[in-house]
Amino acid sequence: DILDPYFFMRFDVYANGQLPSADMRIQSFHFAGGFESSPFHNKDRFLVQDIPVRVDYKGVAELPQPDQPDSLVRFISREEGTYPMFRIAESQLIYSTSDWFSQLQERLNNIDACVWNTLVDFFMRRVEHHLADYGAAVYRDDIIFQRIALAGFIRGLSSALFAINRRFEPSARGIMRLLFDLAELPEGFDGRFQVLLEDGQNAERRFEIADMLTRSTLNLVMAHEIL
């Protein structure tokens, strides 16, 4: 639905060597309107017949090795989660000069259990970190830090649950749509998570719910002997 504010077309361009300059890209996309190029990231945005388009340029050397847990953890520590791998695994290949991207997709779709376990461990540590921050912010009645810590907790917990289910996570826009359909969720997850998101809950109650969600997720992890 092009009227949906979430709608846009995304293209990921993976390349070796120097990327074309913003000026050269503007000339290449002469047919587009509203061209914008980020001075901080290799990203372009523009309109094609009123359809929003985003192009992200990435160096091949920046990508992690799917069969190396340390490589993946170093990579996702700079990201919000496994969304970059989701984009690779779920992408439809339009053009390539070799088969390296198809091979990368195949490797991502056949990640070893030990790699998933490392990701779960990484995300659960992130969850516990944000939970501790949230508890401290509640104790200090620090409203701003409460919101920041709670947002980090929600994102970290979502990342952990997708990893437990051996799935890469979608963008933040798609988490709500896919999270509740995961096959393995902690006991009482639906109700507790909804309470966590509701307006009107006091901070102490939210912290109790967050703590219960953390404990039940750890129980789920241990039940599957993931860690």
Short mmCIF file of N, CA and C in Angstrom, two decimals, residues 30-194:
data_model
loop_
_atom_site.label_atom_id
_atom_site.label_comp_id
_atom_site.label_asym_id
_atom_site.label_seq_id
_atom_site.Cartn_x
_atom_site.Cartn_y
_atom_site.Cartn_z
N HIS A 30 19.00 10.87 -12.40
CA HIS A 30 18.46 12.13 -12.89
C HIS A 30 16.94 12.11 -13.03
N PHE A 31 16.38 10.91 -13.16
CA PHE A 31 14.94 10.77 -13.33
C PHE A 31 14.18 10.89 -12.02
N ALA A 32 14.90 10.89 -10.91
CA ALA A 32 14.27 10.88 -9.58
C ALA A 32 14.02 12.29 -9.09
N GLY A 33 13.07 12.41 -8.18
CA GLY A 33 12.79 13.69 -7.56
C GLY A 33 13.14 13.67 -6.09
N GLY A 34 13.38 14.84 -5.52
CA GLY A 34 13.65 14.95 -4.09
C GLY A 34 14.87 14.17 -3.65
N PHE A 35 15.91 14.14 -4.46
CA PHE A 35 17.10 13.34 -4.14
C PHE A 35 17.79 13.87 -2.89
N GLU A 36 18.07 12.97 -1.95
CA GLU A 36 18.81 13.31 -0.74
C GLU A 36 19.91 12.27 -0.54
N SER A 37 21.08 12.73 -0.18
CA SER A 37 22.20 11.83 0.11
C SER A 37 22.77 12.17 1.47
N SER A 38 22.93 11.17 2.32
CA SER A 38 23.45 11.40 3.67
C SER A 38 24.95 11.70 3.62
N PRO A 39 25.39 12.78 4.29
CA PRO A 39 26.83 13.07 4.35
C PRO A 39 27.58 12.17 5.33
N PHE A 40 26.83 11.41 6.13
CA PHE A 40 27.45 10.57 7.17
C PHE A 40 27.40 9.09 6.84
N HIS A 41 26.44 8.68 6.02
CA HIS A 41 26.30 7.27 5.64
C HIS A 41 26.11 7.20 4.13
N ASN A 42 26.45 6.07 3.58
CA ASN A 42 26.29 5.87 2.14
C ASN A 42 24.86 5.47 1.83
N LYS A 43 23.97 6.46 1.90
CA LYS A 43 22.55 6.22 1.68
C LYS A 43 21.97 7.33 0.82
N ASP A 44 21.08 6.94 -0.08
CA ASP A 44 20.35 7.89 -0.91
C ASP A 44 18.86 7.68 -0.73
N ARG A 45 18.12 8.77 -0.80
CA ARG A 45 16.66 8.72 -0.78
C ARG A 45 16.13 9.59 -1.91
N PHE A 46 15.10 9.10 -2.57
CA PHE A 46 14.49 9.90 -3.63
C PHE A 46 13.11 9.33 -3.95
N LEU A 47 12.41 10.00 -4.84
CA LEU A 47 11.07 9.59 -5.26
C LEU A 47 11.10 9.23 -6.74
N VAL A 48 10.40 8.14 -7.08
CA VAL A 48 10.20 7.75 -8.47
C VAL A 48 8.70 7.59 -8.68
N GLN A 49 8.12 8.51 -9.40
CA GLN A 49 6.67 8.53 -9.60
C GLN A 49 5.93 8.45 -8.26
N ASP A 50 6.37 9.29 -7.34
CA ASP A 50 5.78 9.42 -6.00
C ASP A 50 6.00 8.20 -5.11
N ILE A 51 6.80 7.24 -5.57
CA ILE A 51 7.13 6.08 -4.74
C ILE A 51 8.46 6.36 -4.03
N PRO A 52 8.48 6.32 -2.68
CA PRO A 52 9.74 6.57 -1.97
C PRO A 52 10.72 5.40 -2.15
N VAL A 53 11.94 5.74 -2.47
CA VAL A 53 12.99 4.74 -2.72
C VAL A 53 14.18 5.05 -1.83
N ARG A 54 14.76 4.01 -1.25
CA ARG A 54 15.97 4.15 -0.45
C ARG A 54 17.04 3.19 -0.99
N VAL A 55 18.24 3.71 -1.14
CA VAL A 55 19.36 2.89 -1.61
C VAL A 55 20.47 2.97 -0.58
N ASP A 56 20.88 1.82 -0.06
CA ASP A 56 21.98 1.73 0.90
C ASP A 56 23.18 1.08 0.20
N TYR A 57 24.34 1.71 0.33
CA TYR A 57 25.56 1.19 -0.28
C TYR A 57 26.45 0.62 0.82
N LYS A 58 26.90 -0.61 0.62
CA LYS A 58 27.68 -1.30 1.65
C LYS A 58 28.92 -1.93 1.03
N GLY A 59 30.01 -1.86 1.76
CA GLY A 59 31.23 -2.52 1.31
C GLY A 59 31.20 -4.00 1.65
N VAL A 60 31.62 -4.82 0.72
CA VAL A 60 31.62 -6.27 0.95
C VAL A 60 32.49 -6.62 2.14
N ALA A 61 33.59 -5.91 2.33
CA ALA A 61 34.51 -6.21 3.42
C ALA A 61 33.89 -5.96 4.79
N GLU A 62 32.81 -5.16 4.86
CA GLU A 62 32.18 -4.84 6.14
C GLU A 62 31.34 -5.99 6.69
N LEU A 63 30.97 -6.94 5.84
CA LEU A 63 30.05 -7.99 6.24
C LEU A 63 30.74 -9.04 7.10
N PRO A 64 30.02 -9.60 8.09
CA PRO A 64 30.61 -10.62 8.96
C PRO A 64 30.63 -11.98 8.28
N GLN A 65 31.39 -12.90 8.87
CA GLN A 65 31.42 -14.28 8.40
C GLN A 65 30.35 -15.07 9.16
N PRO A 66 29.32 -15.59 8.48
CA PRO A 66 28.21 -16.24 9.17
C PRO A 66 28.60 -17.44 10.03
N ASP A 67 29.71 -18.09 9.69
CA ASP A 67 30.11 -19.28 10.44
C ASP A 67 31.10 -18.97 11.56
N GLN A 68 31.32 -17.67 11.83
CA GLN A 68 32.25 -17.27 12.89
C GLN A 68 31.50 -16.44 13.93
N PRO A 69 31.18 -17.03 15.09
CA PRO A 69 30.40 -16.32 16.11
C PRO A 69 31.00 -14.98 16.51
N ASP A 70 32.31 -14.93 16.71
CA ASP A 70 32.94 -13.67 17.13
C ASP A 70 32.76 -12.58 16.08
N SER A 71 32.85 -12.97 14.82
CA SER A 71 32.67 -12.01 13.73
C SER A 71 31.25 -11.45 13.73
N LEU A 72 30.27 -12.32 13.94
CA LEU A 72 28.88 -11.88 13.98
C LEU A 72 28.62 -10.96 15.16
N VAL A 73 29.12 -11.33 16.33
CA VAL A 73 28.89 -10.53 17.53
C VAL A 73 29.52 -9.15 17.39
N ARG A 74 30.73 -9.10 16.86
CA ARG A 74 31.37 -7.79 16.64
C ARG A 74 30.55 -6.94 15.69
N PHE A 75 29.97 -7.58 14.70
CA PHE A 75 29.17 -6.85 13.72
C PHE A 75 27.87 -6.33 14.34
N ILE A 76 27.12 -7.20 15.02
CA ILE A 76 25.82 -6.78 15.55
C ILE A 76 25.98 -5.86 16.75
N SER A 77 27.15 -5.83 17.39
CA SER A 77 27.36 -4.91 18.49
C SER A 77 27.32 -3.46 18.01
N ARG A 78 27.53 -3.26 16.71
CA ARG A 78 27.43 -1.93 16.12
C ARG A 78 26.04 -1.67 15.56
N GLU A 79 25.19 -2.68 15.59
CA GLU A 79 23.86 -2.57 15.01
C GLU A 79 22.81 -2.71 16.11
N GLU A 80 21.54 -2.59 15.71
CA GLU A 80 20.45 -2.77 16.66
C GLU A 80 20.17 -4.25 16.93
N GLY A 81 20.58 -5.10 16.03
CA GLY A 81 20.31 -6.53 16.18
C GLY A 81 20.73 -7.26 14.91
N THR A 82 19.99 -8.30 14.55
CA THR A 82 20.34 -9.10 13.38
C THR A 82 19.63 -8.63 12.12
N TYR A 83 19.04 -7.45 12.15
CA TYR A 83 18.33 -6.94 10.98
C TYR A 83 19.19 -6.90 9.72
N PRO A 84 20.48 -6.51 9.78
CA PRO A 84 21.28 -6.54 8.55
C PRO A 84 21.34 -7.93 7.91
N MET A 85 21.39 -8.98 8.74
CA MET A 85 21.40 -10.34 8.20
C MET A 85 20.02 -10.70 7.64
N PHE A 86 18.96 -10.20 8.28
CA PHE A 86 17.61 -10.41 7.78
C PHE A 86 17.50 -9.85 6.36
N ARG A 87 18.04 -8.66 6.16
CA ARG A 87 17.96 -8.03 4.85
C ARG A 87 18.70 -8.84 3.79
N ILE A 88 19.83 -9.41 4.18
CA ILE A 88 20.57 -10.24 3.22
C ILE A 88 19.82 -11.54 2.94
N ALA A 89 19.39 -12.21 4.01
CA ALA A 89 18.76 -13.52 3.87
C ALA A 89 17.44 -13.45 3.10
N GLU A 90 16.70 -12.36 3.29
CA GLU A 90 15.37 -12.25 2.69
C GLU A 90 15.36 -11.47 1.39
N SER A 91 16.51 -10.98 0.95
CA SER A 91 16.55 -10.14 -0.25
C SER A 91 16.31 -10.95 -1.51
N GLN A 92 15.74 -10.28 -2.49
CA GLN A 92 15.62 -10.83 -3.83
C GLN A 92 16.75 -10.24 -4.67
N LEU A 93 17.60 -11.10 -5.16
CA LEU A 93 18.77 -10.65 -5.92
C LEU A 93 18.34 -10.14 -7.30
N ILE A 94 18.72 -8.91 -7.60
CA ILE A 94 18.37 -8.31 -8.89
C ILE A 94 19.53 -8.38 -9.87
N TYR A 95 20.73 -8.09 -9.37
CA TYR A 95 21.89 -8.09 -10.26
C TYR A 95 23.14 -8.42 -9.46
N SER A 96 24.01 -9.25 -10.04
CA SER A 96 25.27 -9.58 -9.40
C SER A 96 26.27 -10.00 -10.48
N THR A 97 27.53 -9.66 -10.26
CA THR A 97 28.57 -10.05 -11.21
C THR A 97 29.19 -11.40 -10.86
N SER A 98 28.75 -11.99 -9.73
CA SER A 98 29.27 -13.29 -9.31
C SER A 98 28.21 -13.97 -8.44
N ASP A 99 28.56 -15.14 -7.91
CA ASP A 99 27.60 -15.87 -7.09
C ASP A 99 27.85 -15.69 -5.59
N TRP A 100 28.71 -14.71 -5.21
CA TRP A 100 29.07 -14.58 -3.80
C TRP A 100 27.86 -14.25 -2.93
N PHE A 101 26.93 -13.43 -3.43
CA PHE A 101 25.78 -13.05 -2.62
C PHE A 101 24.85 -14.25 -2.40
N SER A 102 24.63 -15.03 -3.42
CA SER A 102 23.81 -16.23 -3.28
C SER A 102 24.44 -17.21 -2.29
N GLN A 103 25.76 -17.32 -2.33
CA GLN A 103 26.46 -18.18 -1.38
C GLN A 103 26.33 -17.64 0.04
N LEU A 104 26.40 -16.32 0.18
CA LEU A 104 26.23 -15.71 1.50
C LEU A 104 24.83 -15.96 2.04
N GLN A 105 23.82 -15.84 1.19
CA GLN A 105 22.45 -16.13 1.62
C GLN A 105 22.32 -17.58 2.08
N GLU A 106 22.92 -18.48 1.34
CA GLU A 106 22.85 -19.90 1.71
C GLU A 106 23.52 -20.15 3.05
N ARG A 107 24.66 -19.51 3.28
CA ARG A 107 25.36 -19.68 4.56
C ARG A 107 24.54 -19.11 5.71
N LEU A 108 23.90 -17.97 5.49
CA LEU A 108 23.07 -17.38 6.54
C LEU A 108 21.86 -18.26 6.86
N ASN A 109 21.35 -18.95 5.86
CA ASN A 109 20.19 -19.82 6.08
C ASN A 109 20.58 -21.18 6.66
N ASN A 110 21.88 -21.40 6.86
CA ASN A 110 22.34 -22.67 7.42
C ASN A 110 23.36 -22.43 8.53
N ILE A 111 23.07 -21.45 9.37
CA ILE A 111 23.97 -21.12 10.47
C ILE A 111 23.97 -22.24 11.51
N ASP A 112 25.14 -22.56 12.03
CA ASP A 112 25.27 -23.60 13.04
C ASP A 112 24.60 -23.20 14.35
N ALA A 113 24.23 -24.20 15.14
CA ALA A 113 23.59 -23.96 16.43
C ALA A 113 24.49 -23.15 17.36
N CYS A 114 25.80 -23.40 17.30
CA CYS A 114 26.72 -22.69 18.19
C CYS A 114 26.71 -21.19 17.91
N VAL A 115 26.50 -20.81 16.66
CA VAL A 115 26.44 -19.39 16.31
C VAL A 115 25.16 -18.77 16.87
N TRP A 116 24.04 -19.46 16.71
CA TRP A 116 22.78 -18.97 17.28
C TRP A 116 22.90 -18.85 18.79
N ASN A 117 23.52 -19.83 19.42
CA ASN A 117 23.67 -19.79 20.88
C ASN A 117 24.48 -18.58 21.32
N THR A 118 25.52 -18.26 20.56
CA THR A 118 26.32 -17.08 20.86
C THR A 118 25.49 -15.81 20.75
N LEU A 119 24.65 -15.75 19.72
CA LEU A 119 23.78 -14.58 19.55
C LEU A 119 22.78 -14.46 20.69
N VAL A 120 22.20 -15.59 21.10
CA VAL A 120 21.25 -15.56 22.23
C VAL A 120 21.94 -15.05 23.48
N ASP A 121 23.13 -15.56 23.75
CA ASP A 121 23.89 -15.12 24.92
C ASP A 121 24.16 -13.61 24.86
N PHE A 122 24.57 -13.13 23.70
CA PHE A 122 24.85 -11.70 23.53
C PHE A 122 23.61 -10.85 23.80
N PHE A 123 22.48 -11.26 23.24
CA PHE A 123 21.26 -10.46 23.40
C PHE A 123 20.71 -10.53 24.83
N MET A 124 20.84 -11.69 25.48
CA MET A 124 20.36 -11.79 26.86
C MET A 124 21.20 -10.92 27.80
N ARG A 125 22.48 -10.81 27.53
CA ARG A 125 23.31 -9.89 28.32
C ARG A 125 22.86 -8.45 28.10
N ARG A 126 22.50 -8.14 26.87
CA ARG A 126 21.99 -6.79 26.58
C ARG A 126 20.67 -6.55 27.32
N VAL A 127 19.80 -7.55 27.34
CA VAL A 127 18.52 -7.44 28.06
C VAL A 127 18.76 -7.16 29.54
N GLU A 128 19.63 -7.93 30.16
CA GLU A 128 19.90 -7.76 31.58
C GLU A 128 20.53 -6.40 31.87
N HIS A 129 21.36 -5.91 30.95
CA HIS A 129 21.97 -4.58 31.11
C HIS A 129 20.90 -3.49 31.10
N HIS A 130 19.99 -3.55 30.13
CA HIS A 130 18.93 -2.54 30.05
C HIS A 130 17.95 -2.67 31.21
N LEU A 131 17.71 -3.90 31.68
CA LEU A 131 16.83 -4.08 32.83
C LEU A 131 17.41 -3.41 34.06
N ALA A 132 18.71 -3.59 34.28
CA ALA A 132 19.37 -2.95 35.42
C ALA A 132 19.31 -1.43 35.31
N ASP A 133 19.53 -0.91 34.10
CA ASP A 133 19.43 0.54 33.89
C ASP A 133 18.02 1.04 34.17
N TYR A 134 17.03 0.27 33.72
CA TYR A 134 15.64 0.69 33.93
C TYR A 134 15.30 0.69 35.42
N GLY A 135 15.75 -0.34 36.13
CA GLY A 135 15.50 -0.37 37.57
C GLY A 135 16.12 0.80 38.29
N ALA A 136 17.35 1.17 37.90
CA ALA A 136 18.02 2.31 38.52
C ALA A 136 17.28 3.61 38.20
N ALA A 137 16.79 3.74 36.96
CA ALA A 137 16.06 4.95 36.57
C ALA A 137 14.74 5.07 37.31
N VAL A 138 14.08 3.93 37.54
CA VAL A 138 12.83 3.93 38.31
C VAL A 138 13.10 4.37 39.74
N TYR A 139 14.15 3.83 40.32
CA TYR A 139 14.51 4.18 41.70
C TYR A 139 14.81 5.67 41.83
N ARG A 140 15.50 6.23 40.83
CA ARG A 140 15.86 7.65 40.86
C ARG A 140 14.75 8.55 40.31
N ASP A 141 13.67 7.96 39.85
CA ASP A 141 12.57 8.72 39.25
C ASP A 141 13.07 9.59 38.09
N ASP A 142 13.95 9.01 37.28
CA ASP A 142 14.53 9.69 36.13
C ASP A 142 13.70 9.31 34.89
N ILE A 143 12.76 10.17 34.53
CA ILE A 143 11.79 9.84 33.49
C ILE A 143 12.45 9.61 32.13
N ILE A 144 13.40 10.47 31.78
CA ILE A 144 14.04 10.35 30.47
C ILE A 144 14.82 9.04 30.36
N PHE A 145 15.63 8.73 31.37
CA PHE A 145 16.42 7.51 31.32
C PHE A 145 15.53 6.27 31.39
N GLN A 146 14.38 6.38 32.08
CA GLN A 146 13.43 5.27 32.08
C GLN A 146 13.01 4.92 30.66
N ARG A 147 12.64 5.95 29.88
CA ARG A 147 12.18 5.71 28.51
C ARG A 147 13.30 5.12 27.65
N ILE A 148 14.51 5.65 27.81
CA ILE A 148 15.64 5.16 27.02
C ILE A 148 15.95 3.70 27.36
N ALA A 149 16.01 3.39 28.66
CA ALA A 149 16.34 2.03 29.10
C ALA A 149 15.24 1.05 28.71
N LEU A 150 13.98 1.47 28.84
CA LEU A 150 12.88 0.57 28.50
C LEU A 150 12.87 0.27 27.00
N ALA A 151 13.14 1.28 26.19
CA ALA A 151 13.21 1.06 24.74
C ALA A 151 14.33 0.07 24.40
N GLY A 152 15.48 0.22 25.06
CA GLY A 152 16.58 -0.72 24.84
C GLY A 152 16.23 -2.12 25.29
N PHE A 153 15.50 -2.21 26.41
CA PHE A 153 15.08 -3.51 26.91
C PHE A 153 14.15 -4.20 25.92
N ILE A 154 13.16 -3.47 25.42
CA ILE A 154 12.20 -4.04 24.49
C ILE A 154 12.89 -4.52 23.22
N ARG A 155 13.82 -3.72 22.70
CA ARG A 155 14.52 -4.11 21.49
C ARG A 155 15.43 -5.30 21.75
N GLY A 156 16.14 -5.30 22.88
CA GLY A 156 17.02 -6.41 23.19
C GLY A 156 16.27 -7.71 23.40
N LEU A 157 15.12 -7.63 24.08
CA LEU A 157 14.31 -8.83 24.31
C LEU A 157 13.79 -9.37 22.99
N SER A 158 13.35 -8.49 22.11
CA SER A 158 12.88 -8.92 20.80
C SER A 158 13.99 -9.62 20.03
N SER A 159 15.19 -9.05 20.05
CA SER A 159 16.33 -9.66 19.37
C SER A 159 16.61 -11.05 19.92
N ALA A 160 16.57 -11.18 21.24
CA ALA A 160 16.83 -12.47 21.88
C ALA A 160 15.80 -13.51 21.47
N LEU A 161 14.53 -13.12 21.42
CA LEU A 161 13.47 -14.08 21.10
C LEU A 161 13.56 -14.54 19.64
N PHE A 162 13.90 -13.64 18.75
CA PHE A 162 14.10 -14.07 17.36
C PHE A 162 15.29 -15.03 17.27
N ALA A 163 16.36 -14.75 18.00
CA ALA A 163 17.53 -15.63 17.97
C ALA A 163 17.21 -17.00 18.58
N ILE A 164 16.43 -17.01 19.66
CA ILE A 164 16.02 -18.28 20.27
C ILE A 164 15.27 -19.13 19.25
N ASN A 165 14.47 -18.46 18.41
CA ASN A 165 13.69 -19.15 17.39
C ASN A 165 14.46 -19.37 16.09
N ARG A 166 15.77 -19.09 16.14
CA ARG A 166 16.63 -19.32 14.97
C ARG A 166 16.16 -18.50 13.77
N ARG A 167 15.80 -17.25 14.05
CA ARG A 167 15.36 -16.36 12.97
C ARG A 167 16.03 -15.01 13.12
N PHE A 168 16.35 -14.40 12.00
CA PHE A 168 16.84 -13.03 12.03
C PHE A 168 15.66 -12.10 12.22
N GLU A 169 15.91 -10.99 12.89
CA GLU A 169 14.80 -10.08 13.19
C GLU A 169 14.58 -9.08 12.06
N PRO A 170 13.34 -8.69 11.86
CA PRO A 170 13.04 -7.68 10.85
C PRO A 170 13.41 -6.29 11.35
N SER A 171 13.09 -5.29 10.56
CA SER A 171 13.30 -3.92 11.01
C SER A 171 12.38 -3.62 12.18
N ALA A 172 12.63 -2.51 12.85
CA ALA A 172 11.79 -2.14 14.00
C ALA A 172 10.33 -2.02 13.59
N ARG A 173 10.08 -1.64 12.34
CA ARG A 173 8.71 -1.52 11.86
C ARG A 173 8.00 -2.87 11.79
N GLY A 174 8.76 -3.94 11.63
CA GLY A 174 8.15 -5.25 11.45
C GLY A 174 8.13 -6.13 12.68
N ILE A 175 8.74 -5.68 13.78
CA ILE A 175 8.83 -6.51 14.98
C ILE A 175 7.45 -6.84 15.53
N MET A 176 6.59 -5.84 15.66
CA MET A 176 5.26 -6.06 16.24
C MET A 176 4.46 -7.06 15.40
N ARG A 177 4.66 -7.02 14.10
CA ARG A 177 3.90 -7.90 13.20
C ARG A 177 4.33 -9.35 13.32
N LEU A 178 5.62 -9.60 13.60
CA LEU A 178 6.15 -10.97 13.56
C LEU A 178 6.44 -11.56 14.94
N LEU A 179 6.64 -10.72 15.94
CA LEU A 179 7.10 -11.20 17.24
C LEU A 179 6.14 -12.21 17.86
N PHE A 180 4.86 -11.90 17.86
CA PHE A 180 3.89 -12.75 18.54
C PHE A 180 3.61 -14.05 17.79
N ASP A 181 4.10 -14.16 16.56
CA ASP A 181 3.91 -15.39 15.79
C ASP A 181 5.08 -16.36 15.91
N LEU A 182 6.10 -16.00 16.71
CA LEU A 182 7.22 -16.91 16.90
C LEU A 182 6.75 -18.19 17.59
N ALA A 183 7.34 -19.30 17.20
CA ALA A 183 6.90 -20.60 17.73
C ALA A 183 7.22 -20.76 19.20
N GLU A 184 8.38 -20.25 19.63
CA GLU A 184 8.82 -20.40 21.02
C GLU A 184 8.84 -19.04 21.71
N LEU A 185 7.92 -18.86 22.65
CA LEU A 185 7.86 -17.63 23.44
C LEU A 185 7.79 -18.01 24.92
N PRO A 186 8.31 -17.17 25.80
CA PRO A 186 8.28 -17.50 27.23
C PRO A 186 6.86 -17.55 27.78
N GLU A 187 6.72 -18.23 28.89
CA GLU A 187 5.40 -18.39 29.52
C GLU A 187 4.81 -17.02 29.86
N GLY A 188 3.54 -16.85 29.49
CA GLY A 188 2.85 -15.60 29.80
C GLY A 188 3.32 -14.40 29.00
N PHE A 189 4.00 -14.65 27.89
CA PHE A 189 4.63 -13.54 27.17
C PHE A 189 3.62 -12.53 26.63
N ASP A 190 2.58 -13.01 25.95
CA ASP A 190 1.66 -12.10 25.28
C ASP A 190 1.09 -11.06 26.24
N GLY A 191 0.54 -11.53 27.34
CA GLY A 191 -0.08 -10.61 28.30
C GLY A 191 0.92 -9.67 28.94
N ARG A 192 2.05 -10.20 29.36
CA ARG A 192 3.06 -9.38 30.03
C ARG A 192 3.63 -8.33 29.08
N PHE A 193 3.91 -8.73 27.86
CA PHE A 193 4.50 -7.79 26.92
C PHE A 193 3.52 -6.67 26.58
N GLN A 194 2.25 -7.03 26.44
CA GLN A 194 1.24 -6.01 26.16
C GLN A 194 1.13 -5.02 27.32
#
